[in-house]
CSV table of C-alpha atoms in Angstrom, one decimal:
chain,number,residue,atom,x,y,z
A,144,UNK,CA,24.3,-13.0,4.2
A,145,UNK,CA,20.9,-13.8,3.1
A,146,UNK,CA,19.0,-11.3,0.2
A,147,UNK,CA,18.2,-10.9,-3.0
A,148,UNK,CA,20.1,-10.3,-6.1
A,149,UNK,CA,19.3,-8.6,-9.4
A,150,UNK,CA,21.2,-8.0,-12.7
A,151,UNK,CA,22.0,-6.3,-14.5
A,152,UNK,CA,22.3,-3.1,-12.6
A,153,UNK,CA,22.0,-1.0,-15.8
A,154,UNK,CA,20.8,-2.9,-19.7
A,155,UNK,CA,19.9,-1.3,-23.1
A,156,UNK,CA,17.9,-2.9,-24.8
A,157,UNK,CA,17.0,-2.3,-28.8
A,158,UNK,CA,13.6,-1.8,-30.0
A,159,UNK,CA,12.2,-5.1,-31.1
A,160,UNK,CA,14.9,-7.1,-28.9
A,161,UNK,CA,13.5,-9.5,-25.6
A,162,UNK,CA,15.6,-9.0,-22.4
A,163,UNK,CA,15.3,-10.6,-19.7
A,164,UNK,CA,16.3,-9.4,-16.0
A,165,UNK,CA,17.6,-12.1,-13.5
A,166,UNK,CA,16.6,-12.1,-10.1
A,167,UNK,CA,17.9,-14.8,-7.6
A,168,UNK,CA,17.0,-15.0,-3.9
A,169,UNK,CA,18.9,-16.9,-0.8
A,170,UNK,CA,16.7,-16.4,2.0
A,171,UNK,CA,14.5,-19.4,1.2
A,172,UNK,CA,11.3,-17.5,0.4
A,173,UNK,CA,8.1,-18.7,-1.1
A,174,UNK,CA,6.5,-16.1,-2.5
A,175,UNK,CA,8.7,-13.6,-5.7
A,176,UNK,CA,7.7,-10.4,-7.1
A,177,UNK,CA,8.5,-8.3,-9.9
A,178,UNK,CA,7.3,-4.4,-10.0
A,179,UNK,CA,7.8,-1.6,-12.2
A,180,UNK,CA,8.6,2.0,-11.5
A,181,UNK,CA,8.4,4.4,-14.0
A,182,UNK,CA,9.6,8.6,-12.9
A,183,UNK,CA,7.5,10.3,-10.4
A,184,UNK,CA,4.9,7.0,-10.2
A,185,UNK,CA,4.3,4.2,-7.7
A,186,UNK,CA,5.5,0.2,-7.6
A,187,UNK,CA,3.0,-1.4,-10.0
A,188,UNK,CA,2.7,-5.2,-10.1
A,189,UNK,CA,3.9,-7.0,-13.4
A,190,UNK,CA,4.4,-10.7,-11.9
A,191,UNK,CA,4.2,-12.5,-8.8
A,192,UNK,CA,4.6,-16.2,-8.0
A,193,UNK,CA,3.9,-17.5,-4.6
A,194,UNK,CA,5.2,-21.3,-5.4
A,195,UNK,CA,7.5,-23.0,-7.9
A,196,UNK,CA,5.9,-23.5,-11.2
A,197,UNK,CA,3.4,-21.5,-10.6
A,198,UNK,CA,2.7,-17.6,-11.0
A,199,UNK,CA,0.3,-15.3,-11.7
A,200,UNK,CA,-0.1,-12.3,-13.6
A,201,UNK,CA,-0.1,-8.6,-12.0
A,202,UNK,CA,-1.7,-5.4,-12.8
A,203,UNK,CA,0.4,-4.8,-15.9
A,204,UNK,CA,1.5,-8.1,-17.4
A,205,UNK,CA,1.4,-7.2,-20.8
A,206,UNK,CA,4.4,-7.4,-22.8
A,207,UNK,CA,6.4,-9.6,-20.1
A,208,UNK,CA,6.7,-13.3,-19.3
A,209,UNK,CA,8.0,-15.0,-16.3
A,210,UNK,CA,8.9,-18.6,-15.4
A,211,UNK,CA,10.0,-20.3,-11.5
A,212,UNK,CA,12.0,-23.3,-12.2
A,213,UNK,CA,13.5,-22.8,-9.1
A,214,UNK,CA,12.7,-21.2,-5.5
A,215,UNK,CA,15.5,-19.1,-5.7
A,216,UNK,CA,15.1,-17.8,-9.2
A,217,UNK,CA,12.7,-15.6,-10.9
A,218,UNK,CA,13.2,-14.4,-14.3
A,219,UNK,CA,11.4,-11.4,-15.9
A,220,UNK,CA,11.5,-11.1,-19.8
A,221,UNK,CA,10.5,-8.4,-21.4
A,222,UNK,CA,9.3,-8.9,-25.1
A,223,UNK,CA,9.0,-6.7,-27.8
A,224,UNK,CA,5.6,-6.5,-27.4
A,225,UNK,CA,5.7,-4.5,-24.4
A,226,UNK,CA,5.5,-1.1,-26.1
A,227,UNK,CA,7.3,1.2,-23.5
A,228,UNK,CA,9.8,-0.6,-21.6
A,229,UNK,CA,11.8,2.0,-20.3
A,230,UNK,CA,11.8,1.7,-16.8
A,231,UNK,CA,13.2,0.9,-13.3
A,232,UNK,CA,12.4,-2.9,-12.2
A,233,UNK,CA,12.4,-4.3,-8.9
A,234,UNK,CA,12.2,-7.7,-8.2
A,235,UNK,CA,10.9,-8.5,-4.2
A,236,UNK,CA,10.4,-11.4,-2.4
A,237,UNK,CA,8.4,-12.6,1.3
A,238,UNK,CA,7.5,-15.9,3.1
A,239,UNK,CA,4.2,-17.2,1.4
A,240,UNK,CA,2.2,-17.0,4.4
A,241,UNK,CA,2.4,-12.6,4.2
A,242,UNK,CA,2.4,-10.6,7.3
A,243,UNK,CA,6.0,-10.0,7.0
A,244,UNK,CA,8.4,-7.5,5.5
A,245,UNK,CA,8.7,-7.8,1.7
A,246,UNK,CA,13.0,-7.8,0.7
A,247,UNK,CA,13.6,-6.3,-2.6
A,248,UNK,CA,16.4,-6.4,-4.9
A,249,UNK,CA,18.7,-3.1,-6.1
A,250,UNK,CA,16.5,-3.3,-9.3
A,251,UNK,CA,17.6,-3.0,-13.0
A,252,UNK,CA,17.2,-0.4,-14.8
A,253,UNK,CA,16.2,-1.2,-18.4
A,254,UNK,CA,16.8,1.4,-21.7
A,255,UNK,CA,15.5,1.2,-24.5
A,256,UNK,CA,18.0,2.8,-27.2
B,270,UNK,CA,-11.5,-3.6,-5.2
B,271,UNK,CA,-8.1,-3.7,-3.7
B,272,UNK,CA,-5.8,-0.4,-3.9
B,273,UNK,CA,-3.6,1.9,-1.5
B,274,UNK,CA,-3.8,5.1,-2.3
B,275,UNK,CA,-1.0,7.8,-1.0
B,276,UNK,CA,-2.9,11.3,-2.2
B,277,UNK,CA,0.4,13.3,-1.6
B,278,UNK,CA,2.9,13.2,-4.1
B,279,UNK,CA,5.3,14.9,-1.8
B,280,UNK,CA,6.0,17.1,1.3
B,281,UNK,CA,8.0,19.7,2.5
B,282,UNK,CA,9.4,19.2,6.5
B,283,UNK,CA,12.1,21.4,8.3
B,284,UNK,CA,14.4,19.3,10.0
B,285,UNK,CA,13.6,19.0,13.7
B,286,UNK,CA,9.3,19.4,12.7
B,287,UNK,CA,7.4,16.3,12.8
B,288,UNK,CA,6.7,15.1,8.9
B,289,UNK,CA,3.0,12.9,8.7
B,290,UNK,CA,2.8,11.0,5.8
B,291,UNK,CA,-0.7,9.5,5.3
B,292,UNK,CA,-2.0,6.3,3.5
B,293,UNK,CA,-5.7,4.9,2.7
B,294,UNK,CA,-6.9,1.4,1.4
B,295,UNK,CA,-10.3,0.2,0.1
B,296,UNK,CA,-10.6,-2.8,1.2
B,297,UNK,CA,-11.4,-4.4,4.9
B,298,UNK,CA,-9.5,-7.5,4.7
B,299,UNK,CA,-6.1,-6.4,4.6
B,300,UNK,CA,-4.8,-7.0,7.5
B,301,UNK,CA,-0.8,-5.8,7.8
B,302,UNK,CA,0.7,-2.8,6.8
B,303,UNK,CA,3.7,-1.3,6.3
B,304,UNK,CA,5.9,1.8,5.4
B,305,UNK,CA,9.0,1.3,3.0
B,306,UNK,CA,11.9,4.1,2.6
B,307,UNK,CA,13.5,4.1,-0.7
B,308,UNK,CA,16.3,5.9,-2.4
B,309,UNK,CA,17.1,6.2,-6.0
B,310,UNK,CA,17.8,3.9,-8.2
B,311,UNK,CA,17.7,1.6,-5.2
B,312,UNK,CA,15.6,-0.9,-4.0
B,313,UNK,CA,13.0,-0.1,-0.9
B,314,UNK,CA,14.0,-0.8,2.2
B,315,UNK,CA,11.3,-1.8,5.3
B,316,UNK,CA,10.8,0.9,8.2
B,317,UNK,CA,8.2,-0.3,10.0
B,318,UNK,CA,4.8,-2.0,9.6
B,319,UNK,CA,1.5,-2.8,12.3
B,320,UNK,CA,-1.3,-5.2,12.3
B,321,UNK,CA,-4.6,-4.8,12.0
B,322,UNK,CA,-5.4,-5.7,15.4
B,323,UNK,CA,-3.6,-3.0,16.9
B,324,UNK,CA,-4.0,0.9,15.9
B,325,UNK,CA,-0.7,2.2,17.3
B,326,UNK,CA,3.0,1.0,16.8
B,327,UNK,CA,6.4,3.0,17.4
B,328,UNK,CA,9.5,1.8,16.5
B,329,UNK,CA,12.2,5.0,17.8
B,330,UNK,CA,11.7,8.6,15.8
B,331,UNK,CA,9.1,6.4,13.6
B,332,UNK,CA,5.2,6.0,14.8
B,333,UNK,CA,2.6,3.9,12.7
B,334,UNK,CA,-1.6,4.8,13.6
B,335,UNK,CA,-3.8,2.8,11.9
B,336,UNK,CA,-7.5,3.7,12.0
B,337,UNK,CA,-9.2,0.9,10.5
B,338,UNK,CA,-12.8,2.7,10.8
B,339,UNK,CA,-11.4,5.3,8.0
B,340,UNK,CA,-9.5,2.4,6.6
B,341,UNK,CA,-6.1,5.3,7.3
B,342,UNK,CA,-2.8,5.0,8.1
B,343,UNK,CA,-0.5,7.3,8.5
B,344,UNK,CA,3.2,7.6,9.5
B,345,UNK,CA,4.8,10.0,11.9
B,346,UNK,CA,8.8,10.7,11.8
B,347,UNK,CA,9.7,13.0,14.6
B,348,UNK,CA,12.3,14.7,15.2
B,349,UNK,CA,12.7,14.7,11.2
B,350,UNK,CA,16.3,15.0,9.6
B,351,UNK,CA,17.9,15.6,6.4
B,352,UNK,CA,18.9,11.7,6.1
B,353,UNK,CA,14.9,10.8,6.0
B,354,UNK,CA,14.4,12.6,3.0
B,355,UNK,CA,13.0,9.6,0.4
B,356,UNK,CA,10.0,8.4,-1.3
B,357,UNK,CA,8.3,6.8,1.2
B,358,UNK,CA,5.6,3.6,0.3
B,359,UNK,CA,3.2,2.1,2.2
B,360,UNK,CA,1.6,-1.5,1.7
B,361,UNK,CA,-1.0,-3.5,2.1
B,362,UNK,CA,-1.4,-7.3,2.3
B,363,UNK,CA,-4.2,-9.7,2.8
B,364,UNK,CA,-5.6,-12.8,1.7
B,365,UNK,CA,-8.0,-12.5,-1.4
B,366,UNK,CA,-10.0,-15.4,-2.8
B,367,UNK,CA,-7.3,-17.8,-1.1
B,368,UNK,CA,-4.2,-15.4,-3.0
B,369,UNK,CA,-2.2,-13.4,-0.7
B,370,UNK,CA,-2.0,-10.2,-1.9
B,371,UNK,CA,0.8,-7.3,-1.7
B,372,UNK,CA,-0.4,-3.6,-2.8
B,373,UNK,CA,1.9,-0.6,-2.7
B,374,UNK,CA,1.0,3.1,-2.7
B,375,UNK,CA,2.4,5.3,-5.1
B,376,UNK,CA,4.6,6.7,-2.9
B,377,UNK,CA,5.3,10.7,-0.9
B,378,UNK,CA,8.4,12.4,-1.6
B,379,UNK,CA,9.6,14.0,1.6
B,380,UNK,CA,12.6,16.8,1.5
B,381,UNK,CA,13.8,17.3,5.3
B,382,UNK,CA,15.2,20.7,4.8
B,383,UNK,CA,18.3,21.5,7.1
């Protein structure tokens, strides 16, 4: 079956530590998306990349990096500079070419202990 | 300026009512929309969505209006039931400056209440 896949389901993280969140996709899309959720707010935009090696930052982009080595892979770090981290991320992905349904991932939710 | 706005955190329904969930964007050239249901700690999960050429689409208990005049959506679930209740986002997309944009709403809680 075709989808997207991210992991950890749960991670702690330390203060000062870098994590980074995996996120692979089989369905052969273009276009990959990270978003942040935080309680009782909206998806917000950290990352998005609509072609390998190439990607372009989102409304909140501080604090995280991203590479796309790959189609099927798009991999969110989160530094120590980013200075509240606690959150829920989802990672999505659509066709480059829009006008369709994004698919997202079961998301990760990070801890910072 | 490119931003979707849902101005209701949440809503209150009893099961077999209609619930409305509404939706507005700034901008003219998005062009497709669409309504996501998501659960906690889960992913969202698409419902239904419509193009900007048509102003209607129904897809079983679940109705998209667009009114691209008041730049408004809005989503109707009838006959509501206890298994809808979520946080509901809509979307936006369009092409920007030659990027392809994706916007999401902050989201309405609905409660079906049994």
């Amino acid at each position: 079956d075709g989808g997207i896949t991210q992991s950890p389901k749960y991670l702690f993280r330390k203060e000062g530590q870098n994590v980074t969140l995996s996120c692979e996709q089989n369905l052969n899309h273009d276009a990959m998306y990270w978003y942040r959720q935080d309680p009782g707010q909206g998806l917000r935009l950290i990352y998005y990349s609509q072609i390998v090696n190439d990607f372009q930052k989102g409304d909140i982009a501080e604090g995280y990096s991203v590479s796309r080595e790959k189609k099927e892979s798009f991999p969110l770090t989160v530094t120590s500079a980013q200075k509240n981290p606690t959150a829920f991320y989802l990672c999505a992905s659509t066709p480059r070419t829009g006008r369709t349904e994004a698919f997202f991932g079961q998301g990760t939710r990070l801890t910072v202990v | 300026d490119q931003q979707v706005k849902q101005n209701s955190p949440s809503l209150s329904v009893q099961e077999g009512r209609i619930s409305i969930l509404n939706c507005d964007y700034t901008n003219s050239m998005f062009d497709y929309f669409l309504w996501y249901k998501k659960y906690p700690a889960e992913g969202p999960t698409f419902l239904i969505s419509i193009s900007s050429i048509k102003d209607k689409n129904e897809d079983g208990r679940f109705t998209v209006f667009l009114n691209k005049s008041a730049k408004h959506l809005s989503l109707h679930i009838v006959p509501s039931q206890p298994g809808d209740s979520a946080v509901y986002f809509c979307a936006a997309t369009g092409i920007f400056s030659g990027t392809y944009k994706y916007i999401f709403g902050t989201g309405t809680r609905l409660k079906v209440l049994a």
